[in-house]
Coordinates of C-alpha atoms and ligand atoms in Angstrom, one line a residue:
M26 CA -0.2 18.7 -9.3
S27 CA -2.3 21.6 -8.4
A28 CA -0.6 24.9 -7.7
S29 CA -2.5 25.4 -4.4
R30 CA -1.3 22.1 -3.0
I31 CA 0.6 22.3 0.3
V32 CA 3.1 19.6 1.1
Y33 CA 5.2 18.9 4.1
L34 CA 9.0 18.8 3.9
N35 CA 11.5 18.7 6.9
G36 CA 9.4 20.6 9.4
E37 CA 7.7 23.0 7.0
F38 CA 4.3 23.2 5.3
L39 CA 5.1 24.6 1.8
P40 CA 3.5 25.2 -1.5
F41 CA 4.2 22.2 -3.8
E42 CA 6.5 24.3 -6.1
E43 CA 8.7 25.4 -3.2
A44 CA 9.3 22.0 -1.8
R45 CA 12.7 21.0 -3.1
V46 CA 15.0 18.1 -2.3
P47 CA 18.7 18.2 -3.2
I48 CA 20.0 15.8 -5.9
M49 CA 22.2 14.1 -3.4
D50 CA 19.3 12.8 -1.4
R51 CA 19.8 9.1 -0.8
G52 CA 16.2 8.5 -1.7
F53 CA 16.9 9.8 -5.2
L54 CA 20.3 8.2 -5.6
F55 CA 19.7 4.8 -3.9
A56 CA 16.0 4.5 -3.2
D57 CA 17.3 4.5 0.4
G58 CA 14.1 5.2 2.2
I59 CA 10.7 4.1 3.5
Y60 CA 7.2 5.2 2.7
E61 CA 3.6 4.7 4.0
V62 CA 0.2 5.5 2.6
S63 CA -2.9 6.0 4.8
A64 CA -6.4 6.6 3.4
I65 CA -8.5 9.6 4.3
L66 CA -12.3 9.0 4.6
D67 CA -14.8 11.6 5.8
G68 CA -11.8 13.7 6.6
R69 CA -10.3 11.1 9.0
L70 CA -7.3 8.8 8.7
V71 CA -8.1 5.1 8.2
D72 CA -6.1 2.4 10.1
N73 CA -3.5 5.1 10.8
A74 CA -2.0 3.7 14.0
A75 CA -1.2 0.5 12.2
H76 CA 0.4 2.4 9.2
L77 CA 2.5 4.4 11.6
A78 CA 3.6 1.3 13.5
R79 CA 4.6 -0.3 10.2
L80 CA 6.5 2.9 9.2
D81 CA 8.4 2.6 12.5
R82 CA 9.2 -1.0 11.9
S83 CA 10.3 -0.5 8.3
L84 CA 12.6 2.4 9.3
G85 CA 14.1 0.2 12.1
E86 CA 14.8 -2.6 9.7
I87 CA 17.0 -0.4 7.6
G88 CA 18.5 1.5 10.4
I89 CA 16.9 4.9 9.8
R90 CA 15.9 6.7 13.1
N91 CA 12.2 7.5 13.1
P92 CA 12.1 11.3 13.2
H93 CA 8.8 11.4 15.0
D94 CA 6.7 9.4 17.5
S95 CA 3.2 8.3 16.3
A96 CA 1.5 11.2 18.0
E97 CA 3.7 13.7 16.3
W98 CA 3.3 12.0 12.9
E99 CA -0.5 12.0 13.3
R100 CA -0.5 15.7 14.3
L101 CA 1.5 16.5 11.1
Q102 CA -0.7 14.3 8.9
T103 CA -3.9 15.9 10.3
E104 CA -2.5 19.4 9.8
L105 CA -1.6 18.6 6.2
V106 CA -4.9 17.0 5.4
S107 CA -6.7 20.0 6.9
R108 CA -4.5 22.6 5.1
N109 CA -5.4 20.8 1.8
G110 CA -9.0 20.5 2.6
V111 CA -9.0 16.8 1.7
T112 CA -12.0 14.8 3.0
E113 CA -11.4 11.7 0.9
G114 CA -8.1 10.4 -0.6
L115 CA -4.6 9.6 0.6
V116 CA -1.8 10.9 2.7
Y117 CA 1.7 9.8 1.5
M118 CA 4.7 9.8 4.0
Q119 CA 8.3 9.2 3.1
V120 CA 11.5 9.2 5.1
T121 CA 14.9 8.8 3.4
R122 CA 18.4 8.5 4.9
G123 CA 19.0 12.1 4.0
V124 CA 21.4 14.1 1.9
A125 CA 25.1 13.2 1.7
E126 CA 28.0 12.8 -0.7
R127 CA 27.3 9.7 -2.8
D128 CA 28.7 6.6 -1.1
F129 CA 27.0 3.2 -0.6
G130 CA 27.7 2.9 3.1
F131 CA 25.5 4.9 5.5
P132 CA 26.3 8.7 5.8
P133 CA 27.6 10.2 9.1
A134 CA 25.3 9.4 12.0
D135 CA 24.3 13.1 12.3
T136 CA 22.8 13.2 8.8
A137 CA 19.2 14.3 9.1
P138 CA 16.6 12.1 7.4
T139 CA 14.5 13.7 4.7
V140 CA 10.9 13.7 5.8
M141 CA 8.2 14.4 3.3
M142 CA 4.4 14.1 3.1
F143 CA 1.7 15.0 0.5
T144 CA -2.0 14.4 0.1
Q145 CA -4.0 13.2 -2.9
A146 CA -7.7 13.9 -3.2
K147 CA -9.3 10.7 -4.6
T148 CA -12.6 8.9 -4.5
V149 CA -11.8 5.8 -2.4
A150 CA -15.2 4.7 -1.1
A151 CA -17.5 5.2 -4.1
N152 CA -14.8 3.9 -6.5
P153 CA -16.6 2.8 -9.7
L154 CA -14.1 0.0 -10.2
A155 CA -15.4 -1.6 -7.0
A156 CA -18.9 -1.9 -8.4
K157 CA -17.6 -3.2 -11.7
G158 CA -14.8 -5.5 -10.4
A159 CA -11.2 -5.4 -11.4
R160 CA -9.4 -7.6 -13.9
V161 CA -5.8 -8.8 -13.0
I162 CA -3.0 -10.6 -14.7
T163 CA -0.2 -12.6 -13.2
V164 CA 3.4 -11.6 -13.8
E165 CA 6.8 -12.8 -12.5
D166 CA 7.8 -11.4 -9.1
L167 CA 11.1 -9.8 -9.8
R168 CA 11.7 -8.3 -6.3
W169 CA 14.3 -8.5 -3.6
K170 CA 14.1 -10.7 -0.5
R171 CA 12.9 -8.2 2.1
R172 CA 9.4 -7.3 0.7
D173 CA 8.2 -7.0 4.3
I174 CA 9.9 -3.6 4.4
K175 CA 7.9 -0.8 2.7
S176 CA 10.9 0.4 0.8
V177 CA 10.7 3.2 -1.8
A178 CA 12.6 0.9 -4.2
L179 CA 9.6 0.0 -6.3
L180 CA 11.0 -0.7 -9.8
A181 CA 9.8 -4.2 -10.0
Q182 CA 6.3 -3.1 -8.9
V183 CA 6.4 -0.3 -11.4
L184 CA 7.2 -2.7 -14.2
A185 CA 4.5 -5.2 -13.0
K186 CA 1.9 -2.5 -12.9
Q187 CA 2.9 -1.2 -16.4
Q188 CA 2.4 -4.8 -17.7
A189 CA -1.1 -4.6 -16.2
V190 CA -1.7 -1.2 -17.8
E191 CA -0.6 -2.5 -21.2
A192 CA -2.8 -5.5 -20.8
G193 CA -5.7 -3.1 -20.1
V194 CA -6.3 -4.5 -16.6
S195 CA -6.2 -2.9 -13.1
E196 CA -3.6 -4.9 -11.2
A197 CA -0.7 -7.4 -11.6
W198 CA -0.5 -10.3 -9.2
M199 CA 3.2 -11.3 -8.8
V200 CA 4.1 -14.9 -8.9
E201 CA 7.1 -16.7 -7.4
D202 CA 7.6 -20.5 -7.5
G203 CA 4.2 -20.9 -8.9
A204 CA 2.4 -19.1 -6.1
I205 CA 1.0 -15.6 -5.9
T206 CA 3.0 -13.4 -3.5
E207 CA 0.9 -10.2 -3.7
G208 CA -0.3 -7.5 -6.1
S209 CA 2.1 -4.8 -7.3
S210 CA 0.5 -2.5 -4.7
S211 CA -2.0 -4.7 -2.9
T212 CA -2.5 -7.9 -1.1
A213 CA -4.1 -10.9 -3.0
F214 CA -7.0 -12.9 -1.6
I215 CA -9.2 -15.7 -3.0
I216 CA -12.4 -17.3 -1.6
R217 CA -13.2 -21.0 -2.1
G218 CA -16.6 -21.9 -0.7
R219 CA -16.6 -20.2 2.7
T220 CA -12.8 -20.2 3.1
L221 CA -10.9 -16.9 2.7
V222 CA -7.4 -17.6 1.6
T223 CA -4.3 -15.4 1.6
R224 CA -0.6 -15.9 1.8
P225 CA 0.9 -16.1 5.3
L226 CA 3.2 -13.2 6.4
S227 CA 6.9 -13.6 5.8
T228 CA 9.7 -11.7 4.2
A229 CA 8.1 -12.5 0.8
L230 CA 5.4 -9.9 1.0
L231 CA 4.3 -6.7 2.7
P232 CA 2.3 -7.2 5.9
G233 CA -0.7 -5.3 4.5
I234 CA -2.6 -3.2 7.0
T235 CA -5.9 -3.6 5.1
R236 CA -5.1 -7.3 5.0
A237 CA -5.0 -7.5 8.8
S238 CA -8.3 -5.6 9.2
V239 CA -10.0 -7.8 6.6
L240 CA -8.8 -11.0 8.3
R241 CA -10.3 -9.7 11.6
L242 CA -13.6 -9.0 9.7
A243 CA -13.8 -12.5 8.1
A244 CA -15.8 -14.1 10.9
E245 CA -18.5 -11.4 10.6
A246 CA -18.9 -12.5 7.0
D247 CA -19.1 -16.2 8.1
L248 CA -15.7 -16.9 6.5
T249 CA -13.0 -19.2 7.8
V250 CA -9.5 -17.9 7.3
E251 CA -6.7 -20.0 5.8
E252 CA -3.3 -18.5 5.5
R253 CA -1.4 -20.6 2.9
L254 CA 0.4 -20.2 -0.4
I255 CA -2.0 -19.7 -3.4
P256 CA -0.8 -21.5 -6.5
V257 CA -2.0 -19.6 -9.7
S258 CA -4.0 -22.7 -10.6
D259 CA -5.9 -22.4 -7.3
A260 CA -6.7 -18.7 -7.9
L261 CA -8.1 -19.6 -11.3
E262 CA -10.5 -22.0 -9.6
A263 CA -11.6 -19.6 -6.9
T264 CA -15.3 -18.8 -6.4
E265 CA -14.3 -15.2 -5.6
A266 CA -11.2 -13.1 -5.5
F267 CA -10.2 -9.6 -4.4
Y268 CA -7.2 -7.5 -3.4
T269 CA -6.8 -5.0 -0.6
S270 CA -4.7 -1.9 0.0
A271 CA -5.0 1.5 1.7
S272 CA -6.2 3.0 -1.5
A273 CA -8.3 0.2 -3.0
F274 CA -9.8 -1.0 0.4
V275 CA -11.4 -4.3 -0.7
M276 CA -11.4 -4.5 -4.5
P277 CA -13.4 -7.3 -6.1
V278 CA -11.5 -9.3 -8.9
I279 CA -13.7 -10.6 -11.7
E280 CA -11.0 -12.0 -14.0
I281 CA -7.5 -13.4 -13.6
D282 CA -5.4 -13.9 -16.8
G283 CA -8.5 -13.7 -18.9
R284 CA -10.3 -16.4 -16.9
R285 CA -13.6 -15.4 -15.4
I286 CA -13.9 -15.7 -11.6
G287 CA -17.3 -16.9 -10.4
D288 CA -20.0 -15.4 -12.6
G289 CA -17.7 -12.5 -13.7
T290 CA -19.2 -10.0 -11.3
P291 CA -18.1 -9.0 -7.8
G292 CA -18.9 -11.9 -5.5
P293 CA -21.3 -11.5 -2.6
L294 CA -18.8 -12.4 0.1
T295 CA -16.3 -9.9 -1.3
R296 CA -19.0 -7.2 -1.4
R297 CA -19.9 -8.0 2.2
L298 CA -16.2 -7.7 3.2
R299 CA -15.9 -4.3 1.4
E300 CA -19.0 -3.1 3.2
L301 CA -17.7 -4.3 6.6
Y302 CA -14.4 -2.6 5.9
L303 CA -16.0 0.7 4.9
E304 CA -18.1 0.6 8.1
L305 CA -14.9 0.0 10.1
A306 CA -13.1 2.8 8.3
R307 CA -15.9 5.2 8.9
A308 CA -16.2 4.3 12.6
G309 CA -12.6 5.6 12.9
Ligands
PDD12 N1 0.6 -0.1 -1.5 N2 1.6 -5.1 -1.0 C1 2.2 -4.1 -1.7 C2 3.4 -4.5 -2.5 C3 1.9 -2.8 -1.5 O1 2.6 -1.8 -2.1 C4 0.7 -2.5 -0.8 C5 0.2 -1.1 -0.5 C6 0.0 -3.5 -0.1 C7 -1.2 -3.3 0.7 O2 -0.8 -2.8 2.0 P1 -1.8 -1.8 2.8 O3 -3.1 -2.6 3.0 O4 -1.1 -1.7 4.1 O5 -2.0 -0.6 2.0 C8 0.5 -4.8 -0.3 C9 0.3 1.3 -1.2 C10 -1.1 1.6 -1.1 C11 1.0 2.1 -2.3 O6 2.1 1.8 -2.6 O7 0.4 3.1 -2.8

């Protein structure tokens, strides 16, 4: 948390140390808020319009007024990225229902939402894990029933990821009724032959922005898309597997629950999709 970092809070660009949120913030008390994460590559925001559209939708679903239109969000993001001199990494945005006396029902309508953003410098394109391939484990999906909303209530994902950390692997794929819903912070895909398989959108998972881009790129990699449930047994039989997110892009999976996928190295179709996605991201 570098001392020189500038963050955005409620209309101001401030040094990290000076950005303070009151303890009665509903994000802190109730996880009553929404977030988004966009990648920065070559100094530019990746898939940002879609991330801002999802932010707007998530806010609408829980009845928080979006404080900015997309053009204003992007202006603020761009200024923050530039003030921090980040050319590769992430920008994180969060809006909570604001500061009010603790009470479960919504606060008075004139309560201002808390709006916050920060950047993280990070190697997202030349990520060494992408060359090596990630190992994942499956864990039980302990979450609520509106996972299509990008809520800051992430305890189940925190616990899932910690299980992955303790198992010495990179990601946890969450399982409900025998089928994979998604990763703790990513969308799960498998490839069987030339068929790319991922779970159809519903309230059971987040509509991944990277997911949507990858599905659009599938044809260019000569892949047919099938949106259906993925039983764990199916994933273990996959010829290739990967996960996607704003921070991981297309991340090859080489092992699931200790079972090798394919020959245990990143698969050729997955590598192709990662390349295509990076080209798309760089094209802006
Ligand atoms: N996580 N599913 C979950 C549960 C996620 O948290 C994420 C992203 C995704 C992938 O969505 P997208 O492609 O739009 O990033 C799927 C972000 C990166 C995070 O929490 O840091």
